[in-house]
Amino acid sequence: MTIDRRGLMNLGFAGALTGVAARIATAQTPSAAPERADAPPQIPADYTIRIAAGLVELASDHIGSTKLYNGEFPGPLLRLREGERVAIDIRNDTDTPEQLHWHGQTVPVEVDGAAEEGTPYVPARGIRRISLTPGPAGLRFYHTHLTPGSDLANGQYSGQVGTVYVEPKREAGRFDREVFLMLKEFQPSLSRGGDMASDFLAAAARVKSLQDAAENAMRASMASGRPHGYEVGYGLFSINGRMLGHGEPIRVRQGERVMFHIVNGSATEIRSLALPGHRFEVVALDGNPVPKPTEVPVLWLGTAERVSAIVEMRNPGIWVMGDLADEDRGRGMGIVVEYSGRAGKPKWIKPMPYRWDYTIFGRQDSAAYADETFEMTFAKNNAALDGFNEWTINGVAFSMDRMEPMFRLQRGKRYRLRMRNASDDVHPVHLHRHSFELTRVAGKVTSGILKDVVMVGGYQEVEVDFVANNPGRTLFHCHQQLHMDFGFMALFDYA
Ligand SMILES: [Cu+2]
């Protein structure tokens, strides 16, 4: 990789090289962090993940510095075997204590990677040896779990994200080969009011009471002279760390069945993906096989969601697989799919409008009865925190100082979360260390779809069930970094 100084200056997504050390040094230093590193372990770990500043070459003229895993973007693909315990060294070569979260795995608090649950920090300039038993099988990932707040050089705004594939005993669906895709934006900046797509979810009646409450609050805020709260936008977009047209194409042969394992590694964005002239057969959501694999023309993934989908290559040509948003695709959110023996300019065709509906992949009958239901209402206080929106669950914004559990669980019981979104934003909400089953989505009953993130549409209601089978503190939060950092979190604890 050749790096010229001009390229660095042009990009500056976490500052040019010289600015990086300073930014990292001034980032939030959690008080709970251990003061010293553990002694270096004597036996080598199965894997080492090193956190350090490094360079990402999104294109030859767009090279930037940010925090990475093992100097790569995305971080190394970890292929683990379900149930086979592994030891992993997490080495932190930065001046900020870190948390590395094993998203979607049913691991204990000690290794999950969330300070809110009590996972110890990986000390600055230190190392932490963890061991975990991988599971459940399927597409998982790992990412930093700090709270960057307004510091857009840290947390998930950085390049700290990588894919985990926990090998299943049996694959969902027949395919010829696998392709892993990491969707990720760079060069974040703050703006007032965003342009995020919000009308892509299956049409359903909006809940009038939720809408009225939110709109009244917003009117009152505007009348008091407050502007819209900050949103985050991005300058550069990539798949597997390359802008559209700047990486190797995905080379395919006619008739091949390609399994795409797609991770939305964004800090804040919801992404779409289409491949003109082809359809995606969705076989797993968040790594878990769905009851009814179904073909769709477009994929939608909320922040931290994963889709595993098989595409049968039966339309020879050179295609752009990319985001539906022209601006984002134009700034890099896409990758070229090239049939062997074909040449020419990659072609993009805008797909017909398509609304995303989780329930088409599920059963239409009701899930098992829950022992208890927790009601949750999500709401926004416009620009209430130094210009940032404050987010609340049942009127309470999460406090990093108190970290009090909001909900109590009894081991073995099945719980239902009835989530009501009193805002017009789509919230991809996430439950740590457990999988949940979708039981009702915007009025539609469903069962059999197991996930760990679900998008709750504006003014809509979603219900999910989970079994309390993994004792310890358990974090629930919106995976939109700006939302989780400004209140949108709650803790469950086992009695
Ligand atoms: Cu949110």
Tab-separated table of C-alpha atoms and ligand atoms in Angstrom:
chain	number	residue	atom	x	y	z
A	1	MET	CA	0.000	0.000	0.000
A	2	THR	CA	1.483	3.328	-0.978
A	3	ILE	CA	0.509	6.282	1.091
A	4	ASP	CA	1.153	9.798	0.006
A	5	ARG	CA	0.772	12.701	2.328
A	6	ARG	CA	-1.796	14.419	0.132
A	7	GLY	CA	-4.108	11.426	0.323
A	8	LEU	CA	-3.970	11.574	4.096
A	9	MET	CA	-4.694	15.264	4.189
A	10	ASN	CA	-7.603	14.879	1.781
A	11	LEU	CA	-9.306	12.331	3.942
A	12	GLY	CA	-8.798	13.149	7.571
A	13	PHE	CA	-11.673	10.988	8.767
A	14	ALA	CA	-10.220	10.670	12.213
A	15	GLY	CA	-7.756	13.443	11.648
A	16	ALA	CA	-4.566	13.060	9.660
A	17	LEU	CA	-1.909	10.849	11.215
A	18	THR	CA	-0.499	13.486	13.510
A	19	GLY	CA	-3.872	14.342	15.016
A	20	VAL	CA	-4.819	10.838	15.977
A	21	ALA	CA	-2.719	10.219	19.052
A	22	ALA	CA	-3.926	13.448	20.590
A	23	ARG	CA	-7.570	12.647	19.975
A	24	ILE	CA	-7.310	9.179	21.411
A	25	ALA	CA	-5.520	10.517	24.455
A	26	THR	CA	-8.270	12.999	25.233
A	27	ALA	CA	-11.096	10.518	24.867
A	28	GLN	CA	-13.199	9.563	27.871
A	29	THR	CA	-11.230	7.585	30.446
A	30	PRO	CA	-13.623	5.438	32.451
A	31	SER	CA	-12.898	5.506	36.153
A	32	ALA	CA	-13.687	1.814	36.530
A	33	ALA	CA	-10.696	0.865	34.397
A	34	PRO	CA	-7.990	-1.224	36.072
A	35	GLU	CA	-4.782	0.685	36.650
A	36	ARG	CA	-2.389	-1.970	35.434
A	37	ALA	CA	-2.164	-4.581	32.750
A	38	ASP	CA	-2.321	-8.241	33.635
A	39	ALA	CA	0.953	-10.122	33.432
A	40	PRO	CA	1.505	-11.535	29.944
A	41	PRO	CA	-0.082	-15.009	29.783
A	42	GLN	CA	2.401	-17.881	29.500
A	43	ILE	CA	0.441	-20.062	27.092
A	44	PRO	CA	-0.269	-18.565	23.659
A	45	ALA	CA	-3.883	-17.663	22.979
A	46	ASP	CA	-5.811	-19.115	20.040
A	47	TYR	CA	-6.320	-15.582	18.721
A	48	THR	CA	-4.886	-12.155	19.447
A	49	ILE	CA	-6.779	-9.001	18.674
A	50	ARG	CA	-4.708	-5.865	18.840
A	51	ILE	CA	-6.343	-2.477	19.136
A	52	ALA	CA	-4.270	0.338	17.667
A	53	ALA	CA	-4.429	3.309	15.357
A	54	GLY	CA	-3.822	2.368	11.738
A	55	LEU	CA	-4.600	3.288	8.183
A	56	VAL	CA	-7.578	2.378	6.036
A	57	GLU	CA	-7.215	2.737	2.290
A	58	LEU	CA	-10.782	3.224	1.109
A	59	ALA	CA	-9.464	4.290	-2.291
A	60	SER	CA	-6.032	5.329	-3.515
A	61	ASP	CA	-6.881	8.977	-2.824
A	62	HIS	CA	-8.857	8.315	0.345
A	63	ILE	CA	-6.613	6.982	3.069
A	64	GLY	CA	-7.359	7.731	6.667
A	65	SER	CA	-6.279	6.887	10.154
A	66	THR	CA	-8.570	5.426	12.778
A	67	LYS	CA	-8.527	2.734	15.467
A	68	LEU	CA	-8.458	-0.770	14.023
A	69	TYR	CA	-8.275	-4.426	15.007
A	70	ASN	CA	-4.956	-5.988	13.930
A	71	GLY	CA	-4.294	-3.057	11.631
A	72	GLU	CA	-6.995	-4.216	9.242
A	73	PHE	CA	-10.402	-3.060	8.185
A	74	PRO	CA	-12.573	-4.885	8.820
A	75	GLY	CA	-10.886	-6.735	11.669
A	76	PRO	CA	-9.881	-10.357	11.013
A	77	LEU	CA	-12.690	-12.786	10.220
A	78	LEU	CA	-12.809	-15.223	13.134
A	79	ARG	CA	-14.143	-18.643	12.218
A	80	LEU	CA	-14.975	-20.406	15.453
A	81	ARG	CA	-16.634	-23.740	16.136
A	82	GLU	CA	-19.806	-23.872	18.126
A	83	GLY	CA	-19.091	-25.137	21.626
A	84	GLU	CA	-15.286	-25.327	21.212
A	85	ARG	CA	-13.759	-23.039	23.798
A	86	VAL	CA	-11.133	-20.541	22.613
A	87	ALA	CA	-8.680	-18.254	24.413
A	88	ILE	CA	-8.358	-14.763	22.994
A	89	ASP	CA	-5.859	-12.078	23.943
A	90	ILE	CA	-7.168	-8.556	23.524
A	91	ARG	CA	-4.188	-6.223	23.422
A	92	ASN	CA	-4.857	-2.533	23.716
A	93	ASP	CA	-2.102	-0.405	22.213
A	94	THR	CA	-3.992	2.847	22.726
A	95	ASP	CA	-4.206	5.247	25.647
A	96	THR	CA	-7.922	4.597	26.197
A	97	PRO	CA	-9.316	1.624	28.138
A	98	GLU	CA	-11.395	-0.459	25.737
A	99	GLN	CA	-14.326	-2.854	25.653
A	100	LEU	CA	-14.601	-5.487	22.940
A	101	HIS	CA	-18.155	-6.789	22.634
A	102	TRP	CA	-19.006	-10.252	21.250
A	103	HIS	CA	-22.222	-9.272	19.578
A	104	GLY	CA	-24.868	-11.992	19.300
A	105	GLN	CA	-23.108	-14.608	21.390
A	106	THR	CA	-24.484	-16.052	24.618
A	107	VAL	CA	-21.366	-15.399	26.669
A	108	PRO	CA	-21.009	-14.498	30.364
A	109	VAL	CA	-20.724	-10.939	31.669
A	110	GLU	CA	-16.971	-11.303	32.304
A	111	VAL	CA	-16.249	-11.520	28.580
A	112	ASP	CA	-19.272	-9.895	26.903
A	113	GLY	CA	-17.543	-6.553	26.579
A	114	ALA	CA	-19.941	-4.057	28.161
A	115	ALA	CA	-18.870	-1.976	31.146
A	116	GLU	CA	-22.545	-1.469	32.020
A	117	GLU	CA	-22.821	-5.191	32.722
A	118	GLY	CA	-19.561	-5.277	34.649
A	119	THR	CA	-17.079	-6.581	32.059
A	120	PRO	CA	-13.592	-5.384	33.082
A	121	TYR	CA	-11.961	-2.935	30.670
A	122	VAL	CA	-9.004	-3.906	28.540
A	123	PRO	CA	-6.586	-1.446	30.141
A	124	ALA	CA	-4.884	1.250	28.100
A	125	ARG	CA	-1.507	-0.112	26.918
A	126	GLY	CA	-2.487	-3.426	28.457
A	127	ILE	CA	-3.739	-6.876	27.632
A	128	ARG	CA	-6.663	-8.988	28.733
A	129	ARG	CA	-6.946	-12.732	28.171
A	130	ILE	CA	-10.484	-13.964	27.811
A	131	SER	CA	-11.912	-17.337	26.943
A	132	LEU	CA	-15.325	-18.041	25.581
A	133	THR	CA	-17.388	-20.909	24.266
A	134	PRO	CA	-18.667	-19.783	20.854
A	135	GLY	CA	-22.394	-19.920	20.203
A	136	PRO	CA	-25.000	-19.917	18.959
A	137	ALA	CA	-23.824	-20.915	15.481
A	138	GLY	CA	-24.038	-18.428	12.633
A	139	LEU	CA	-23.043	-14.915	11.677
A	140	ARG	CA	-21.914	-12.860	14.702
A	141	PHE	CA	-19.515	-9.966	15.020
A	142	TYR	CA	-17.311	-8.066	17.417
A	143	HIS	CA	-16.996	-4.355	17.951
A	144	THR	CA	-15.954	-1.745	20.494
A	145	HIS	CA	-18.480	-0.910	23.182
A	146	LEU	CA	-17.372	2.449	24.506
A	147	THR	CA	-19.562	5.522	24.822
A	148	PRO	CA	-17.965	8.130	22.560
A	149	GLY	CA	-20.764	10.667	23.001
A	150	SER	CA	-19.861	13.666	20.864
A	151	ASP	CA	-16.335	12.350	20.098
A	152	LEU	CA	-16.721	11.058	16.555
A	153	ALA	CA	-13.189	9.611	16.459
A	154	ASN	CA	-14.072	6.919	18.967
A	155	GLY	CA	-16.509	4.107	19.696
A	156	GLN	CA	-18.141	2.604	16.652
A	157	TYR	CA	-17.309	5.693	14.593
A	158	SER	CA	-13.814	4.161	14.466
A	159	GLY	CA	-12.818	1.098	12.468
A	160	GLN	CA	-13.164	-1.333	15.383
A	161	VAL	CA	-15.427	-3.960	13.894
A	162	GLY	CA	-14.897	-7.493	12.640
A	163	THR	CA	-16.930	-10.549	11.668
A	164	VAL	CA	-17.271	-13.791	13.602
A	165	TYR	CA	-18.590	-16.873	11.930
A	166	VAL	CA	-19.519	-19.617	14.360
A	167	GLU	CA	-19.490	-22.738	12.203
A	168	PRO	CA	-22.817	-24.537	12.443
A	169	LYS	CA	-23.024	-28.303	12.516
A	170	ARG	CA	-25.191	-28.012	9.388
A	171	GLU	CA	-25.347	-25.031	6.996
A	172	ALA	CA	-28.682	-23.342	6.259
A	173	GLY	CA	-29.151	-23.863	2.535
A	174	ARG	CA	-27.002	-25.204	-0.250
A	175	PHE	CA	-24.364	-22.938	-1.782
A	176	ASP	CA	-21.114	-23.062	-3.726
A	177	ARG	CA	-19.169	-20.478	-1.783
A	178	GLU	CA	-19.352	-17.724	0.798
A	179	VAL	CA	-18.689	-13.999	0.582
A	180	PHE	CA	-18.533	-11.867	3.716
A	181	LEU	CA	-19.511	-8.198	3.423
A	182	MET	CA	-18.991	-5.488	6.041
A	183	LEU	CA	-20.945	-2.284	5.407
A	184	LYS	CA	-19.282	0.737	6.991
A	185	GLU	CA	-19.165	4.524	6.763
A	186	PHE	CA	-16.234	6.803	7.525
A	187	GLN	CA	-15.604	10.511	7.989
A	188	PRO	CA	-18.477	11.248	10.395
A	189	SER	CA	-19.709	14.746	11.092
A	190	LEU	CA	-22.536	16.311	13.065
A	191	SER	CA	-25.523	17.937	11.428
A	192	ARG	CA	-28.894	19.260	12.521
A	193	GLY	CA	-31.565	16.866	11.393
A	194	GLY	CA	-30.835	13.856	9.203
A	195	ASP	CA	-32.066	12.369	5.971
A	196	MET	CA	-32.160	8.746	7.070
A	197	ALA	CA	-34.654	6.563	5.266
A	198	SER	CA	-37.569	5.766	7.552
A	199	ASP	CA	-40.337	4.662	5.208
A	200	PHE	CA	-38.850	1.342	4.116
A	201	LEU	CA	-40.540	-0.848	6.701
A	202	ALA	CA	-43.733	-2.672	5.766
A	203	ALA	CA	-46.696	-0.350	5.923
A	204	ALA	CA	-48.616	-0.660	9.142
A	205	ALA	CA	-50.937	1.574	11.024
A	206	ARG	CA	-48.977	4.050	13.085
A	207	VAL	CA	-50.053	4.091	16.676
A	208	LYS	CA	-51.916	7.378	17.008
A	209	SER	CA	-51.258	7.865	20.715
A	210	LEU	CA	-47.484	7.456	20.212
A	211	GLN	CA	-47.486	9.876	17.301
A	212	ASP	CA	-49.569	12.503	19.131
A	213	ALA	CA	-47.335	12.410	22.203
A	214	ALA	CA	-44.151	12.756	20.143
A	215	GLU	CA	-45.481	15.499	17.894
A	216	ASN	CA	-46.751	17.546	20.844
A	217	ALA	CA	-43.362	17.288	22.552
A	218	MET	CA	-41.590	18.292	19.336
A	219	ARG	CA	-43.873	21.289	18.797
A	220	ALA	CA	-43.247	22.457	22.357
A	221	SER	CA	-39.488	22.109	21.864
A	222	MET	CA	-39.561	24.071	18.616
A	223	ALA	CA	-41.757	26.764	20.190
A	224	SER	CA	-39.191	27.187	22.955
A	225	GLY	CA	-36.625	28.039	20.291
A	226	ARG	CA	-34.625	24.799	20.255
A	227	PRO	CA	-33.286	23.626	16.895
A	228	HIS	CA	-33.440	19.962	15.902
A	229	GLY	CA	-31.022	17.768	17.840
A	230	TYR	CA	-27.759	16.676	16.233
A	231	GLU	CA	-27.557	13.770	13.828
A	232	VAL	CA	-24.447	12.129	12.366
A	233	GLY	CA	-23.714	12.033	8.652
A	234	TYR	CA	-20.761	10.561	6.748
A	235	GLY	CA	-18.507	11.598	3.903
A	236	LEU	CA	-17.269	8.192	2.777
A	237	PHE	CA	-18.877	4.777	2.475
A	238	SER	CA	-17.423	1.332	1.967
A	239	ILE	CA	-17.971	-2.382	1.696
A	240	ASN	CA	-15.125	-4.429	3.182
A	241	GLY	CA	-13.161	-1.226	3.644
A	242	ARG	CA	-13.210	-0.210	-0.015
A	243	MET	CA	-15.278	2.395	-1.796
A	244	LEU	CA	-17.330	1.204	-4.766
A	245	GLY	CA	-15.053	0.654	-7.748
A	246	HIS	CA	-11.847	0.724	-5.687
A	247	GLY	CA	-11.595	-2.826	-4.425
A	248	GLU	CA	-11.468	-6.236	-6.026
A	249	PRO	CA	-14.819	-7.181	-7.576
A	250	ILE	CA	-16.706	-10.248	-6.420
A	251	ARG	CA	-15.939	-12.647	-9.267
A	252	VAL	CA	-18.658	-15.167	-10.004
A	253	ARG	CA	-19.563	-17.797	-12.577
A	254	GLN	CA	-22.951	-18.302	-14.130
A	255	GLY	CA	-25.044	-20.790	-12.188
A	256	GLU	CA	-23.100	-20.406	-8.952
A	257	ARG	CA	-24.967	-20.093	-5.690
A	258	VAL	CA	-23.181	-17.530	-3.554
A	259	MET	CA	-23.888	-17.216	0.147
A	260	PHE	CA	-23.546	-13.597	1.224
A	261	HIS	CA	-22.962	-13.028	4.921
A	262	ILE	CA	-23.645	-9.317	5.407
A	263	VAL	CA	-22.929	-7.288	8.545
A	264	ASN	CA	-24.106	-3.718	9.021
A	265	GLY	CA	-21.081	-2.415	10.932
A	266	SER	CA	-22.328	1.167	10.956
A	267	ALA	CA	-22.329	3.261	14.096
A	268	THR	CA	-25.635	4.886	13.254
A	269	GLU	CA	-27.010	4.079	9.814
A	270	ILE	CA	-29.612	1.758	8.388
A	271	ARG	CA	-28.428	0.276	5.094
A	272	SER	CA	-30.090	-1.225	2.041
A	273	LEU	CA	-28.549	-3.492	-0.551
A	274	ALA	CA	-29.668	-4.579	-4.007
A	275	LEU	CA	-28.043	-6.488	-6.866
A	276	PRO	CA	-29.810	-5.595	-10.129
A	277	GLY	CA	-31.162	-8.568	-12.035
A	278	HIS	CA	-30.819	-10.872	-9.026
A	279	ARG	CA	-32.747	-11.809	-5.905
A	280	PHE	CA	-31.590	-12.617	-2.410
A	281	GLU	CA	-32.883	-15.773	-0.782
A	282	VAL	CA	-32.733	-14.827	2.894
A	283	VAL	CA	-31.839	-17.955	4.866
A	284	ALA	CA	-30.738	-16.456	8.207
A	285	LEU	CA	-31.287	-13.233	10.133
A	286	ASP	CA	-28.691	-12.194	12.722
A	287	GLY	CA	-27.043	-15.545	12.051
A	288	ASN	CA	-30.063	-17.662	12.969
A	289	PRO	CA	-31.772	-19.773	10.273
A	290	VAL	CA	-35.282	-18.483	9.526
A	291	PRO	CA	-38.330	-20.786	9.402
A	292	LYS	CA	-39.201	-19.719	5.824
A	293	PRO	CA	-36.267	-18.850	3.583
A	294	THR	CA	-37.719	-16.330	1.125
A	295	GLU	CA	-36.493	-14.448	-1.955
A	296	VAL	CA	-36.498	-10.656	-1.808
A	297	PRO	CA	-35.243	-7.989	-4.246
A	298	VAL	CA	-33.752	-5.706	-1.583
A	299	LEU	CA	-32.188	-6.194	1.831
A	300	TRP	CA	-32.543	-3.721	4.683
A	301	LEU	CA	-30.271	-3.915	7.698
A	302	GLY	CA	-30.517	-1.780	10.789
A	303	THR	CA	-27.332	-0.920	12.633
A	304	ALA	CA	-25.681	-4.188	13.812
A	305	GLU	CA	-28.135	-6.428	11.985
A	306	ARG	CA	-26.859	-9.308	9.859
A	307	VAL	CA	-28.397	-11.076	6.886
A	308	SER	CA	-27.263	-14.337	5.326
A	309	ALA	CA	-28.693	-14.671	1.838
A	310	ILE	CA	-28.015	-16.896	-1.169
A	311	VAL	CA	-27.912	-15.391	-4.655
A	312	GLU	CA	-28.100	-17.638	-7.669
A	313	MET	CA	-25.942	-16.064	-10.352
A	314	ARG	CA	-28.117	-16.328	-13.444
A	315	ASN	CA	-27.826	-12.928	-15.085
A	316	PRO	CA	-24.345	-12.570	-16.613
A	317	GLY	CA	-22.837	-9.094	-16.703
A	318	ILE	CA	-20.938	-6.586	-14.612
A	319	TRP	CA	-23.183	-5.287	-11.832
A	320	VAL	CA	-23.100	-2.874	-8.962
A	321	MET	CA	-24.371	-4.375	-5.740
A	322	GLY	CA	-25.108	-1.306	-3.697
A	323	ASP	CA	-27.179	0.842	-1.398
A	324	LEU	CA	-30.428	2.262	-2.762
A	325	ALA	CA	-29.476	5.778	-1.656
A	326	ASP	CA	-27.803	7.337	-4.727
A	327	GLU	CA	-25.688	9.705	-2.667
A	328	ASP	CA	-24.320	7.005	-0.358
A	329	ARG	CA	-23.673	4.604	-3.238
A	330	GLY	CA	-22.017	7.441	-5.137
A	331	ARG	CA	-19.667	7.955	-2.211
A	332	GLY	CA	-18.732	4.310	-2.014
A	333	MET	CA	-21.496	2.118	-0.569
A	334	GLY	CA	-21.338	-0.653	-3.125
A	335	ILE	CA	-19.216	-3.426	-4.610
A	336	VAL	CA	-18.870	-4.726	-8.180
A	337	VAL	CA	-20.095	-8.213	-9.053
A	338	GLU	CA	-18.304	-9.499	-12.150
A	339	TYR	CA	-19.275	-12.606	-14.102
A	340	SER	CA	-16.343	-14.475	-15.619
A	341	GLY	CA	-15.837	-13.695	-19.292
A	342	ARG	CA	-17.717	-10.411	-19.070
A	343	ALA	CA	-16.261	-6.945	-19.400
A	344	GLY	CA	-17.524	-3.384	-19.337
A	345	LYS	CA	-18.739	-0.714	-17.000
A	346	PRO	CA	-20.572	-1.891	-13.872
A	347	LYS	CA	-24.303	-1.389	-14.241
A	348	TRP	CA	-26.744	-0.187	-11.587
A	349	ILE	CA	-30.497	-0.371	-12.006
A	350	LYS	CA	-32.698	1.149	-9.354
A	351	PRO	CA	-34.980	-1.564	-7.956
A	352	MET	CA	-38.757	-1.197	-7.666
A	353	PRO	CA	-39.895	0.134	-4.298
A	354	TYR	CA	-39.875	-2.684	-1.768
A	355	ARG	CA	-40.859	-2.682	1.883
A	356	TRP	CA	-38.959	-4.778	4.379
A	357	ASP	CA	-41.073	-7.104	6.492
A	358	TYR	CA	-39.421	-9.521	8.932
A	359	THR	CA	-42.586	-11.592	9.235
A	360	ILE	CA	-42.383	-13.047	5.705
A	361	PHE	CA	-39.439	-15.133	6.943
A	362	GLY	CA	-41.334	-16.410	9.998
A	363	ARG	CA	-44.298	-18.546	10.836
A	364	GLN	CA	-47.688	-16.902	11.082
A	365	ASP	CA	-48.799	-18.618	14.266
A	366	SER	CA	-48.306	-17.309	17.775
A	367	ALA	CA	-45.187	-17.971	19.781
A	368	ALA	CA	-45.282	-19.663	23.194
A	369	TYR	CA	-46.894	-17.758	26.054
A	370	ALA	CA	-44.645	-15.483	28.029
A	371	ASP	CA	-44.549	-15.692	31.814
A	372	GLU	CA	-44.342	-11.942	32.143
A	373	THR	CA	-44.474	-8.872	29.912
A	374	PHE	CA	-42.332	-5.769	30.295
A	375	GLU	CA	-43.767	-2.616	28.757
A	376	MET	CA	-41.261	-0.233	27.213
A	377	THR	CA	-41.936	3.165	25.650
A	378	PHE	CA	-39.127	4.902	23.768
A	379	ALA	CA	-39.183	8.691	23.579
A	380	LYS	CA	-37.006	11.628	22.581
A	381	ASN	CA	-36.318	14.926	24.334
A	382	ASN	CA	-35.360	17.094	21.392
A	383	ALA	CA	-31.898	18.675	21.707
A	384	ALA	CA	-32.087	18.375	25.503
A	385	LEU	CA	-28.402	17.553	26.110
A	386	ASP	CA	-26.153	20.322	24.749
A	387	GLY	CA	-27.901	20.099	21.421
A	388	PHE	CA	-28.035	16.289	21.397
A	389	ASN	CA	-31.342	14.493	21.637
A	390	GLU	CA	-31.913	12.709	24.912
A	391	TRP	CA	-33.504	9.265	24.662
A	392	THR	CA	-35.598	7.627	27.337
A	393	ILE	CA	-37.092	4.225	28.081
A	394	ASN	CA	-40.229	4.614	30.193
A	395	GLY	CA	-39.224	8.208	30.855
A	396	VAL	CA	-35.747	7.338	32.164
A	397	ALA	CA	-32.490	8.176	30.397
A	398	PHE	CA	-29.774	5.650	31.309
A	399	SER	CA	-27.189	7.004	33.702
A	400	MET	CA	-23.602	5.776	33.396
A	401	ASP	CA	-23.059	7.021	36.964
A	402	ARG	CA	-25.788	4.988	38.642
A	403	MET	CA	-26.117	2.014	36.260
A	404	GLU	CA	-29.232	0.770	38.038
A	405	PRO	CA	-31.118	-2.196	36.585
A	406	MET	CA	-34.592	-1.285	35.335
A	407	PHE	CA	-35.937	-4.839	35.011
A	408	ARG	CA	-35.546	-7.965	37.178
A	409	LEU	CA	-35.439	-11.462	35.699
A	410	GLN	CA	-35.919	-14.890	37.175
A	411	ARG	CA	-33.853	-17.637	35.664
A	412	GLY	CA	-35.786	-19.930	33.344
A	413	LYS	CA	-38.748	-17.638	32.803
A	414	ARG	CA	-39.881	-16.457	29.398
A	415	TYR	CA	-40.275	-12.705	29.110
A	416	ARG	CA	-42.009	-10.554	26.551
A	417	LEU	CA	-40.803	-7.051	25.725
A	418	ARG	CA	-43.628	-4.901	24.397
A	419	MET	CA	-41.764	-2.037	22.782
A	420	ARG	CA	-43.597	1.127	21.802
A	421	ASN	CA	-41.737	3.724	19.790
A	422	ALA	CA	-42.993	7.238	20.575
A	423	SER	CA	-40.627	8.799	18.039
A	424	ASP	CA	-40.417	8.951	14.269
A	425	ASP	CA	-36.916	7.418	14.184
A	426	VAL	CA	-36.369	3.743	13.434
A	427	HIS	CA	-34.575	2.149	16.410
A	428	PRO	CA	-32.502	-1.008	15.921
A	429	VAL	CA	-32.693	-2.268	19.503
A	430	HIS	CA	-30.306	-4.911	20.801
A	431	LEU	CA	-30.320	-7.325	23.724
A	432	HIS	CA	-26.952	-8.583	24.930
A	433	ARG	CA	-26.088	-12.209	25.720
A	434	HIS	CA	-29.509	-13.574	24.718
A	435	SER	CA	-31.448	-14.184	21.509
A	436	PHE	CA	-35.054	-13.113	21.267
A	437	GLU	CA	-37.947	-14.387	19.188
A	438	LEU	CA	-40.070	-11.937	17.211
A	439	THR	CA	-43.670	-12.432	18.291
A	440	ARG	CA	-45.444	-9.363	16.891
A	441	VAL	CA	-44.161	-6.783	14.426
A	442	ALA	CA	-46.266	-3.682	13.695
A	443	GLY	CA	-49.487	-5.583	14.327
A	444	LYS	CA	-48.506	-8.864	12.620
A	445	VAL	CA	-48.220	-12.020	14.708
A	446	THR	CA	-45.161	-14.138	13.957
A	447	SER	CA	-42.940	-16.807	15.480
A	448	GLY	CA	-39.742	-18.712	14.835
A	449	ILE	CA	-37.504	-15.757	13.927
A	450	LEU	CA	-34.628	-15.524	16.404
A	451	LYS	CA	-32.612	-12.317	16.446
A	452	ASP	CA	-30.573	-10.069	18.692
A	453	VAL	CA	-31.382	-6.749	16.974
A	454	VAL	CA	-34.766	-5.654	15.674
A	455	MET	CA	-35.796	-2.408	14.026
A	456	VAL	CA	-38.745	-0.753	15.730
A	457	GLY	CA	-40.332	1.584	13.194
A	458	GLY	CA	-41.474	5.130	13.890
A	459	TYR	CA	-44.647	5.191	16.016
A	460	GLN	CA	-44.824	1.413	15.799
A	461	GLU	CA	-44.944	-1.447	18.268
A	462	VAL	CA	-42.823	-4.596	18.254
A	463	GLU	CA	-42.934	-7.505	20.671
A	464	VAL	CA	-40.137	-9.977	21.271
A	465	ASP	CA	-39.739	-12.839	23.744
A	466	PHE	CA	-36.627	-14.164	25.376
A	467	VAL	CA	-35.853	-16.833	27.928
A	468	ALA	CA	-33.793	-15.757	30.925
A	469	ASN	CA	-31.133	-18.437	30.475
A	470	ASN	CA	-27.848	-16.568	30.894
A	471	PRO	CA	-27.511	-15.105	34.410
A	472	GLY	CA	-25.837	-11.793	35.047
A	473	ARG	CA	-26.460	-8.222	34.135
A	474	THR	CA	-27.771	-7.866	30.610
A	475	LEU	CA	-27.733	-4.693	28.592
A	476	PHE	CA	-30.562	-3.626	26.332
A	477	HIS	CA	-30.012	-0.641	24.075
A	478	CYS	CA	-30.647	1.035	20.801
A	479	HIS	CA	-27.667	0.215	18.579
A	480	GLN	CA	-27.670	3.675	17.007
A	481	GLN	CA	-24.531	5.039	18.679
A	482	LEU	CA	-25.932	8.520	19.147
A	483	HIS	CA	-29.079	7.137	20.749
A	484	MET	CA	-27.356	4.680	23.090
A	485	ASP	CA	-24.828	7.270	24.212
A	486	PHE	CA	-27.545	9.770	25.114
A	487	GLY	CA	-29.822	7.648	27.266
A	488	PHE	CA	-31.258	4.813	25.175
A	489	MET	CA	-30.093	1.910	27.367
A	490	ALA	CA	-31.491	-0.175	30.185
A	491	LEU	CA	-30.155	-3.002	32.300
A	492	PHE	CA	-31.797	-6.292	33.133
A	493	ASP	CA	-30.560	-8.181	36.150
A	494	TYR	CA	-31.295	-11.654	37.408
A	495	ALA	CA	-32.888	-11.948	40.834
B	1	CU	CU	-32.346	4.469	18.392
